[in-house]
Amino acid sequence: MSQVRSKTKHAMPVQDPKKRITNFSEVALGYDEKLARAEAERCLNCKNPQCVKGCPVEVPIPEFISMVKQGDYLGSLKKIKTKNNLPAVCGRVCPQENQCEKYCILGKKGDPVAIGRLERFVADYELKHGSDDATMTKAAPTGKRVAVIGSGPAGLTAAGDLAKMGYSVTIFEALHVPGGVLMYGIPEFRLPKDVVQKEIDKIKELGVEIKTNFVVGKLATVDELLAEGYDAVFIGTGAGLPYFMNVPGENLNGIYSANEFLTRTNLMKAYDFPNYITPIKVGERVAVIGAGNVAMDAARTALRLGAKESYIVYRRTEKEMPARREEIENAKEEGVQFILLTSPIEFHGNEEGVVTGMTCIKYELGEPDASGRRRPVPIKGSEYEMAVDTVVLALGQGPNPLVPKTTPDLEITEKGTIRVAEETGATSKPGVYAGGDIVTGAATVILAMGAGKKAARAIDEYLRSK
Amino acid sequence: MHKVVKKEIISETIKLLEVEAPLIAAKARAGQFFILRLNERGERIPLTIADQDQEAGTITTIFQEVGRTTRELGKLEPGDYIADLVGPLGVPSEIEKYGRVVCVGGGIGIAPIHPIVRDLKKAGNEVITIIGARTKDLLFWEEKLAALSDRLIVCTDDGSYGQKGFVTEMVGEVAAEGKIDRLWAIGPLPMMRAMAATTKPLGIKTIVSMNPIMVDGTGMCGACRVSVGNETKFACVDGPEFDAHLVDFDLAMRRLQYYREEERIAAEAGNCGCGGGCGCHR
Ligand SMILES: Cc1cc2nc3c(=O)[nH]c(=O)nc-3n(C[C@H](O)[C@H](O)[C@H](O)COP(=O)(O)OP(=O)(O)OC[C@H]3O[C@@H](n4cnc5c(N)ncnc54)[C@H](O)[C@@H]3O)c2cc1C
Ligand SMILES: Cc1cc2nc3c(=O)[nH]c(=O)nc-3n(C[C@H](O)[C@H](O)[C@H](O)COP(=O)(O)OP(=O)(O)OC[C@H]3O[C@@H](n4cnc5c(N)ncnc54)[C@H](O)[C@@H]3O)c2cc1C
Ligand code: SF4
Ligand code: SF4
Ligand code: FES
């Protein structure tokens, strides 16, 4: 190759910040063919590719990128799909900077290869142009049935893999739409719902049946599913339980959990009210408490719903923020303001019970805690008032207790997550496997998928030996 | 998709629908509810399972038309379909043999009290049922409840039928006759609050069914929070039934009011026949 290799990634075209806060369309527009091929050319096609070690599902990165170089996009996608059923999703929301791209050799002396953007490009290429050859192949039917509970990335992946291995798979999903957080949580402007839907349709094409509006633990328990003739069960019910702060005034109107705020907007499409009938109310001054991905999503959503000021209020400093760097930058570009080393201790409302303000206290950073992050310590006497008319609590989510509570012999940790064998996802109950956020607590899409894959393999082994 | 198999018009604004939902019909227990979404653009709203027929595979709901979704629901006819139904949700009523129990249904609350009466009777209790409404036209299921109960008291605020007076007064009379071991009261929030105030000094353990705004009904959003004994509970998974003497009714009332303006807009958008699609209702 004669060209000089650029030290920086090819930038991805994005919607202008001023314009994008007026709509819910996707912010990052994706590479076109030219940009994709140019970026692919940066890859060294390493003999011993470090990048693959950073990917929880071991996508054959150099191979798929080589095929992009050659313009064989569908072949490239087929390569990715040997390991990853949801590339259009992962290419968009994987924290690549901590995973594949973190290990890319080019990262030592410049930007790593934009692996995520390339993955997204080939996946979108297929979604746009369609593919004539089936990118997913199926084994002969085994005659055995597997029940998958929850249709988030963990459940979808387990279901897709098991279907490919010849199992007859049924997914049971509590909501009216499959997809889990991909559908109800992550906003349209970061992960368009039709992209997720197309990925789900592909899994359906493998013969997976999806029963929506089916709450396991209510309509049927895990034991009842096993008694009904399912040979194995995979639990992927996620971490959907929102945490509150337990401070005075928290139940005032206008104080939402991030889950409610995002579900009303994404799943119920309240941004298109009254064409869609579910309402959402956003005032002029919105405070989002917390600084993870969920908080960034909420703060950016608030702007799009008409907030004049959207604040992130966080107890620590920018350095400790758990959100992806890229999301913090996007939020800043759009005008989200950051109030750091601060947290509310009480909310106040008017006669109608609507929040009008909060008492905040200032913090300073003290000694590092168990997680290695410096512990925030409240500063005595630093209380002050802040006027707000909408508050979104993005303090994290716990495991959904419905299935654990109704499955007596399932071993649960003190955090409420399901205890599994690390390598297989096997629970304490024979034939029952679990993975994703219900096992790890709130984590990432790709880790949930990795867990779904592992469990699918283990379920296959279990059922073969039975 | 769930087919409507039967419809009854109880009054101008109160309707009964029987809907195909065989799995829910087989599973539902007293005190549980379901959530429906009428169509693609619809809101998810909770309604109590007022009756169920396992053989026919149907559930029955009685609802009051108060806004956009309940009004559209009221327009459905046998043969029409409801897009989504999810249930049974919520914790079932604590049915045990208590002794002498009283079940009170106020207004639309007559419907959800029915399965509780049914199962308390089956469990061997002496069941005294009290139903009341503003006026005669808003009463229903008198015979059905009379057949299940040891005694049925009917009252109307205006005296147009049965005894004249509020359900709380009737409870006072029943309490004067003998010990009440447990009491259920379901109806509009002001009625449940009044009942809590009536039974507290009498020391009668009282259960109410809370009706906050809900979204998912599975404990995922926290929209349905109620304060019970100063603790926050999610009505959809911890309830909807709670100890009446611990519930913060003022908070519950304020929380139900939050979307008044939006509800009006949604209802108007529904009225013009465009289904909201004409875009004039922003
Ligand atoms: C707002 C937001 C933004 C995020 N952003 C990112 C990001 O940028 N990158 C990233 O990698 N990760 C992100 N995450 C985290 C990521 O989405 C989760 O880690 C991932 O979705 C977990 O997948 P899962 O399959 O375990 O569970 P979920 O996606 O939570 O799916 C669980 C499913 O199970 C269903 N369910 C629950 N209980 C029952 C029951 N009893 N019966 C039937 N069904 C049931 C639920 O309705 C749900 O559909 C974000 C999360 C949120 C909330
Ligand atoms: C567990 C439970 C069981 C219920 N059972 C019954 C029943 O058997 N029969 C019956 O007639 N009603 C019942 N309700 C109330 C019923 O859900 C509401 O009347 C309905 O949601 C109103 O919707 P709408 O669009 O027609 O009216 P809207 O225009 O949305 O609202 C009109 C009024 O209803 C209240 N409301 C709005 N949304 C909700 C919501 N999601 N949940 C509760 N209240 C809301 C508002 O405070 C407002 O005052 C129950 C509610 C709960 C939580
Ligand atoms: S799945 Fe995620 S971590 Fe793996 S290669 Fe793709 S973007 Fe990287
Ligand atoms: S480490 Fe980087 S350069 Fe090497 S194969 Fe992976 S992506 Fe290409
Ligand atoms: S309705 Fe969402 S948690 Fe109860």
PDB file of C-alpha atoms in Angstrom, chain A residues 216 222 235 237 399-412 416-418 438:
ATOM      1  CA  VAL A 216     -43.814 -14.793  33.127  1.00  0.00           C
ATOM      2  CA  VAL A 222     -40.984 -20.992  34.925  1.00  0.00           C
ATOM      3  CA  ILE A 235     -34.182 -16.075  31.546  1.00  0.00           C
ATOM      4  CA  THR A 237     -35.542 -10.360  31.965  1.00  0.00           C
ATOM      5  CA  PRO A 399     -32.937  -6.621  38.504  1.00  0.00           C
ATOM      6  CA  ASN A 400     -36.604  -7.221  37.821  1.00  0.00           C
ATOM      7  CA  PRO A 401     -37.808  -9.425  40.720  1.00  0.00           C
ATOM      8  CA  LEU A 402     -40.868 -10.958  39.054  1.00  0.00           C
ATOM      9  CA  VAL A 403     -39.315 -14.179  37.785  1.00  0.00           C
ATOM     10  CA  PRO A 404     -36.917 -14.774  40.718  1.00  0.00           C
ATOM     11  CA  LYS A 405     -39.808 -14.266  43.143  1.00  0.00           C
ATOM     12  CA  THR A 406     -42.013 -16.839  41.432  1.00  0.00           C
ATOM     13  CA  THR A 407     -39.335 -19.493  40.859  1.00  0.00           C
ATOM     14  CA  PRO A 408     -38.731 -20.959  44.321  1.00  0.00           C
ATOM     15  CA  ASP A 409     -35.582 -23.004  43.673  1.00  0.00           C
ATOM     16  CA  LEU A 410     -33.705 -20.323  41.765  1.00  0.00           C
ATOM     17  CA  GLU A 411     -30.660 -19.088  43.646  1.00  0.00           C
ATOM     18  CA  ILE A 412     -30.547 -15.311  43.969  1.00  0.00           C
ATOM     19  CA  GLY A 416     -31.441  -9.736  43.635  1.00  0.00           C
ATOM     20  CA  THR A 417     -29.646 -10.941  40.510  1.00  0.00           C
ATOM     21  CA  ILE A 418     -29.776 -14.589  39.464  1.00  0.00           C
ATOM     22  CA  ILE A 438     -30.748 -10.019  35.265  1.00  0.00           C
TER      23      ILE A 438
END
